[in-house]
PDB file of C-alpha atoms in Angstrom:
ATOM      1  CA  PHE A   1      -4.062   4.691 -29.709  1.00 53.00           C
ATOM      2  CA  TYR A   2      -0.542   5.650 -28.649  1.00 54.00           C
ATOM      3  CA  ARG A   3       0.584   6.628 -32.152  1.00 56.00           C
ATOM      4  CA  ARG A   4      -2.572   8.688 -32.705  1.00 55.00           C
ATOM      5  CA  ALA A   5      -2.229  10.417 -29.350  1.00 54.00           C
ATOM      6  CA  VAL A   6       1.442  11.229 -29.859  1.00 51.00           C
ATOM      7  CA  SER A   7       0.856  12.587 -33.364  1.00 54.00           C
ATOM      8  CA  ALA A   8      -1.861  14.892 -31.990  1.00 51.00           C
ATOM      9  CA  GLN A   9       0.491  16.448 -29.468  1.00 54.00           C
ATOM     10  CA  ARG A  10       3.323  18.928 -29.714  1.00 52.00           C
ATOM     11  CA  PRO A  11       6.280  17.789 -31.817  1.00 45.00           C
ATOM     12  CA  ASP A  12       8.726  18.024 -28.894  1.00 54.00           C
ATOM     13  CA  GLY A  13       7.677  14.669 -27.445  1.00 66.00           C
ATOM     14  CA  THR A  14       6.057  16.069 -24.296  1.00 73.00           C
ATOM     15  CA  PHE A  15       3.075  13.713 -24.415  1.00 72.00           C
ATOM     16  CA  ALA A  16       5.258  10.681 -25.107  1.00 72.00           C
ATOM     17  CA  ALA A  17       7.495  11.597 -22.168  1.00 76.00           C
ATOM     18  CA  GLU A  18       4.486  12.063 -19.855  1.00 78.00           C
ATOM     19  CA  LEU A  19       3.020   8.759 -20.964  1.00 78.00           C
ATOM     20  CA  GLY A  20       6.413   7.120 -20.383  1.00 80.00           C
ATOM     21  CA  SER A  21       6.522   8.498 -16.846  1.00 82.00           C
ATOM     22  CA  PHE A  22       3.008   7.245 -16.148  1.00 83.00           C
ATOM     23  CA  LEU A  23       3.882   3.782 -17.453  1.00 84.00           C
ATOM     24  CA  ARG A  24       7.102   3.739 -15.416  1.00 83.00           C
ATOM     25  CA  ASP A  25       5.197   4.695 -12.265  1.00 86.00           C
ATOM     26  CA  THR A  26       2.767   1.838 -12.877  1.00 87.00           C
ATOM     27  CA  GLY A  27       5.580  -0.683 -13.330  1.00 86.00           C
ATOM     28  CA  GLN A  28       5.256  -1.103 -17.079  1.00 86.00           C
ATOM     29  CA  LEU A  29       8.928  -0.476 -17.790  1.00 84.00           C
ATOM     30  CA  PRO A  30       9.238  -1.939 -21.321  1.00 86.00           C
ATOM     31  CA  LEU A  31       6.335   0.226 -22.528  1.00 83.00           C
ATOM     32  CA  ALA A  32       7.718   3.226 -20.674  1.00 84.00           C
ATOM     33  CA  VAL A  33      11.069   2.831 -22.408  1.00 85.00           C
ATOM     34  CA  GLU A  34       9.306   2.698 -25.785  1.00 82.00           C
ATOM     35  CA  CYS A  35       7.534   5.967 -24.966  1.00 80.00           C
ATOM     36  CA  TYR A  36      10.761   7.584 -23.826  1.00 81.00           C
ATOM     37  CA  ARG A  37      12.513   6.399 -26.983  1.00 81.00           C
ATOM     38  CA  SER A  38       9.729   7.980 -29.042  1.00 78.00           C
ATOM     39  CA  ALA A  39       9.946  11.211 -27.050  1.00 78.00           C
ATOM     40  CA  MET A  40      13.710  11.277 -27.598  1.00 79.00           C
ATOM     41  CA  SER A  41      13.206  11.075 -31.355  1.00 77.00           C
ATOM     42  CA  LEU A  42      10.745  13.977 -31.084  1.00 73.00           C
ATOM     43  CA  GLY A  43      13.231  16.281 -29.338  1.00 72.00           C
ATOM     44  CA  GLY A  44      12.985  15.166 -25.719  1.00 66.00           C
ATOM     45  CA  GLY A  45      16.776  15.268 -25.379  1.00 66.00           C
ATOM     46  CA  GLU A  46      16.532  18.990 -24.716  1.00 75.00           C
ATOM     47  CA  ARG A  47      14.922  18.467 -21.298  1.00 80.00           C
ATOM     48  CA  PRO A  48      17.066  17.182 -18.414  1.00 87.00           C
ATOM     49  CA  GLY A  49      14.085  15.855 -16.443  1.00 84.00           C
ATOM     50  CA  PHE A  50      13.029  13.701 -19.359  1.00 82.00           C
ATOM     51  CA  LEU A  51      16.549  12.338 -19.864  1.00 87.00           C
ATOM     52  CA  LEU A  52      16.803  11.494 -16.179  1.00 89.00           C
ATOM     53  CA  ALA A  53      13.466   9.644 -16.182  1.00 87.00           C
ATOM     54  CA  TYR A  54      14.461   7.737 -19.322  1.00 88.00           C
ATOM     55  CA  GLY A  55      17.838   6.827 -17.822  1.00 92.00           C
ATOM     56  CA  ARG A  56      16.265   5.634 -14.575  1.00 90.00           C
ATOM     57  CA  ALA A  57      13.823   3.437 -16.491  1.00 91.00           C
ATOM     58  CA  LEU A  58      16.712   1.923 -18.443  1.00 93.00           C
ATOM     59  CA  ASN A  59      18.571   1.298 -15.181  1.00 94.00           C
ATOM     60  CA  GLU A  60      15.535  -0.408 -13.669  1.00 91.00           C
ATOM     61  CA  LEU A  61      15.281  -2.612 -16.767  1.00 92.00           C
ATOM     62  CA  LYS A  62      18.997  -3.349 -16.478  1.00 94.00           C
ATOM     63  CA  ALA A  63      19.462  -2.015 -20.010  1.00 94.00           C
ATOM     64  CA  TRP A  64      22.791  -0.659 -18.874  1.00 93.00           C
ATOM     65  CA  GLU A  65      24.568  -0.231 -22.184  1.00 95.00           C
ATOM     66  CA  LEU A  66      21.862   2.054 -23.556  1.00 93.00           C
ATOM     67  CA  GLY A  67      21.430   3.674 -20.142  1.00 95.00           C
ATOM     68  CA  GLU A  68      25.122   4.490 -19.888  1.00 96.00           C
ATOM     69  CA  GLN A  69      25.098   5.958 -23.403  1.00 95.00           C
ATOM     70  CA  LEU A  70      22.129   8.104 -22.474  1.00 93.00           C
ATOM     71  CA  ALA A  71      23.768   9.263 -19.217  1.00 96.00           C
ATOM     72  CA  GLN A  72      26.986  10.160 -21.034  1.00 96.00           C
ATOM     73  CA  PHE A  73      25.012  12.098 -23.652  1.00 94.00           C
ATOM     74  CA  ALA A  74      23.188  13.959 -20.873  1.00 94.00           C
ATOM     75  CA  MET A  75      26.463  14.702 -19.056  1.00 96.00           C
ATOM     76  CA  ARG A  76      27.814  16.324 -22.223  1.00 95.00           C
ATOM     77  CA  ARG A  77      24.560  18.205 -22.830  1.00 93.00           C
ATOM     78  CA  PHE A  78      24.115  19.375 -19.206  1.00 95.00           C
ATOM     79  CA  PRO A  79      27.630  19.379 -17.669  1.00 96.00           C
ATOM     80  CA  ALA A  80      26.656  21.308 -14.533  1.00 96.00           C
ATOM     81  CA  ASP A  81      23.857  18.906 -13.577  1.00 96.00           C
ATOM     82  CA  GLY A  82      24.949  16.387 -10.943  1.00 97.00           C
ATOM     83  CA  ALA A  83      21.985  14.089 -11.618  1.00 96.00           C
ATOM     84  CA  PHE A  84      23.609  12.514 -14.662  1.00 97.00           C
ATOM     85  CA  PRO A  85      26.954  11.510 -13.133  1.00 98.00           C
ATOM     86  CA  LEU A  86      24.881  10.169 -10.229  1.00 98.00           C
ATOM     87  CA  LEU A  87      22.774   8.122 -12.650  1.00 97.00           C
ATOM     88  CA  LEU A  88      25.873   6.726 -14.340  1.00 97.00           C
ATOM     89  CA  GLY A  89      27.469   5.964 -10.977  1.00 97.00           C
ATOM     90  CA  GLU A  90      24.316   4.189  -9.805  1.00 96.00           C
ATOM     91  CA  MET A  91      24.262   2.108 -12.990  1.00 97.00           C
ATOM     92  CA  ARG A  92      27.838   1.043 -12.378  1.00 97.00           C
ATOM     93  CA  LEU A  93      27.029   0.201  -8.742  1.00 96.00           C
ATOM     94  CA  GLU A  94      24.125  -1.966  -9.885  1.00 94.00           C
ATOM     95  CA  GLN A  95      26.570  -3.865 -12.099  1.00 96.00           C
ATOM     96  CA  GLU A  96      29.042  -4.182  -9.207  1.00 95.00           C
ATOM     97  CA  ARG A  97      31.575  -2.081 -11.106  1.00 96.00           C
ATOM     98  CA  TRP A  98      32.524  -0.318  -7.874  1.00 94.00           C
ATOM     99  CA  GLN A  99      35.775   1.322  -8.928  1.00 95.00           C
ATOM    100  CA  GLU A 100      34.242   2.657 -12.132  1.00 97.00           C
ATOM    101  CA  ALA A 101      31.306   4.092 -10.181  1.00 97.00           C
ATOM    102  CA  GLU A 102      33.343   6.163  -7.725  1.00 97.00           C
ATOM    103  CA  PRO A 103      34.550   8.949 -10.045  1.00 98.00           C
ATOM    104  CA  PHE A 104      31.003   9.569 -11.267  1.00 98.00           C
ATOM    105  CA  LEU A 105      29.591   9.558  -7.740  1.00 98.00           C
ATOM    106  CA  ALA A 106      32.320  11.964  -6.616  1.00 98.00           C
ATOM    107  CA  GLN A 107      31.499  14.226  -9.565  1.00 98.00           C
ATOM    108  CA  ALA A 108      27.819  14.095  -8.624  1.00 98.00           C
ATOM    109  CA  ALA A 109      28.652  15.041  -5.022  1.00 98.00           C
ATOM    110  CA  GLU A 110      30.818  17.906  -6.251  1.00 98.00           C
ATOM    111  CA  LEU A 111      28.147  19.239  -8.628  1.00 98.00           C
ATOM    112  CA  SER A 112      25.280  18.644  -6.187  1.00 97.00           C
ATOM    113  CA  PRO A 113      26.712  18.755  -2.652  1.00 96.00           C
ATOM    114  CA  GLN A 114      23.188  18.427  -1.215  1.00 96.00           C
ATOM    115  CA  SER A 115      22.715  15.024  -2.902  1.00 96.00           C
ATOM    116  CA  ALA A 116      22.349  12.370  -0.224  1.00 97.00           C
ATOM    117  CA  GLU A 117      22.240   9.733  -2.980  1.00 97.00           C
ATOM    118  CA  ALA A 118      25.734  10.630  -4.219  1.00 98.00           C
ATOM    119  CA  TYR A 119      27.208  10.218  -0.722  1.00 98.00           C
ATOM    120  CA  TYR A 120      25.250   7.018  -0.183  1.00 98.00           C
ATOM    121  CA  GLY A 121      26.659   5.642  -3.446  1.00 98.00           C
ATOM    122  CA  LEU A 122      30.189   6.572  -2.396  1.00 98.00           C
ATOM    123  CA  GLY A 123      29.554   4.717   0.868  1.00 98.00           C
ATOM    124  CA  ARG A 124      28.403   1.617  -1.009  1.00 97.00           C
ATOM    125  CA  ALA A 125      31.526   1.710  -3.173  1.00 97.00           C
ATOM    126  CA  ALA A 126      33.742   2.083  -0.086  1.00 97.00           C
ATOM    127  CA  VAL A 127      32.035  -0.917   1.532  1.00 97.00           C
ATOM    128  CA  ALA A 128      32.717  -2.960  -1.612  1.00 95.00           C
ATOM    129  CA  ARG A 129      36.404  -2.027  -1.374  1.00 94.00           C
ATOM    130  CA  GLY A 130      36.466  -3.059   2.272  1.00 95.00           C
ATOM    131  CA  SER A 131      37.003   0.456   3.593  1.00 97.00           C
ATOM    132  CA  ARG A 132      34.483   0.492   6.435  1.00 97.00           C
ATOM    133  CA  ALA A 133      35.711   3.712   8.063  1.00 97.00           C
ATOM    134  CA  GLU A 134      35.490   5.618   4.778  1.00 97.00           C
ATOM    135  CA  ALA A 135      32.056   4.110   4.113  1.00 98.00           C
ATOM    136  CA  ALA A 136      30.839   5.286   7.518  1.00 98.00           C
ATOM    137  CA  ARG A 137      31.994   8.840   6.726  1.00 98.00           C
ATOM    138  CA  TRP A 138      30.112   8.801   3.380  1.00 98.00           C
ATOM    139  CA  PHE A 139      26.959   7.437   5.014  1.00 98.00           C
ATOM    140  CA  GLU A 140      27.206  10.201   7.644  1.00 98.00           C
ATOM    141  CA  HIS A 141      27.486  12.791   4.828  1.00 97.00           C
ATOM    142  CA  ALA A 142      24.365  11.297   3.234  1.00 98.00           C
ATOM    143  CA  LEU A 143      22.483  11.483   6.528  1.00 98.00           C
ATOM    144  CA  ALA A 144      23.606  15.088   7.036  1.00 98.00           C
ATOM    145  CA  GLN A 145      21.869  15.925   3.755  1.00 97.00           C
ATOM    146  CA  ASP A 146      18.827  13.749   4.401  1.00 97.00           C
ATOM    147  CA  PRO A 147      18.350  12.527   7.978  1.00 97.00           C
ATOM    148  CA  TYR A 148      15.571  10.193   6.777  1.00 97.00           C
ATOM    149  CA  HIS A 149      17.680   8.375   4.179  1.00 97.00           C
ATOM    150  CA  HIS A 150      16.972   4.892   5.514  1.00 97.00           C
ATOM    151  CA  LYS A 151      19.500   3.120   3.252  1.00 97.00           C
ATOM    152  CA  ALA A 152      22.306   5.399   4.430  1.00 98.00           C
ATOM    153  CA  ALA A 153      21.236   4.868   8.044  1.00 98.00           C
ATOM    154  CA  GLN A 154      21.283   1.105   7.510  1.00 98.00           C
ATOM    155  CA  GLY A 155      24.654   1.329   5.767  1.00 97.00           C
ATOM    156  CA  LEU A 156      26.095   3.312   8.669  1.00 97.00           C
ATOM    157  CA  TYR A 157      24.683   0.855  11.184  1.00 97.00           C
ATOM    158  CA  ASP A 158      26.106  -2.100   9.238  1.00 96.00           C
ATOM    159  CA  THR A 159      29.572  -0.553   8.939  1.00 96.00           C
ATOM    160  CA  LEU A 160      29.747   0.283  12.632  1.00 94.00           C
ATOM    161  CA  ASN A 161      28.516  -3.099  13.848  1.00 92.00           C
TER     162      ASN A 161
END
């Protein structure tokens, strides 16, 4: 069914990417990654939203080597988009590679100063280094961007108590 449906659609991989997003949303990550991989081979690498969804699915699957390669490709392809350094920084945080995550998170914050997630990630990295005061400042920056960011609020509470 999948192969027939994909072949009937546009050659840019739009259907495969949409199917991948649906499968990811329903928790079927391995199948989602297969759809994203197919969409990539059909030209999906020209769309930043697709690359971000594919990278997030790889991160959720803990397929970090491929995910990091994808994020680096996207950073070269879309250098002004802060979502890709953020994705790479988040992948490194998930692997507890705190020091390696910080430059990417800082780049994400610089490219997208409204990104609460970038500041939250910088706070997590500061906590890992033992710098509670710095972490509190980053969590406050995150909350300034998104007052409902519950993880940043919890991180701030934890660093102050």
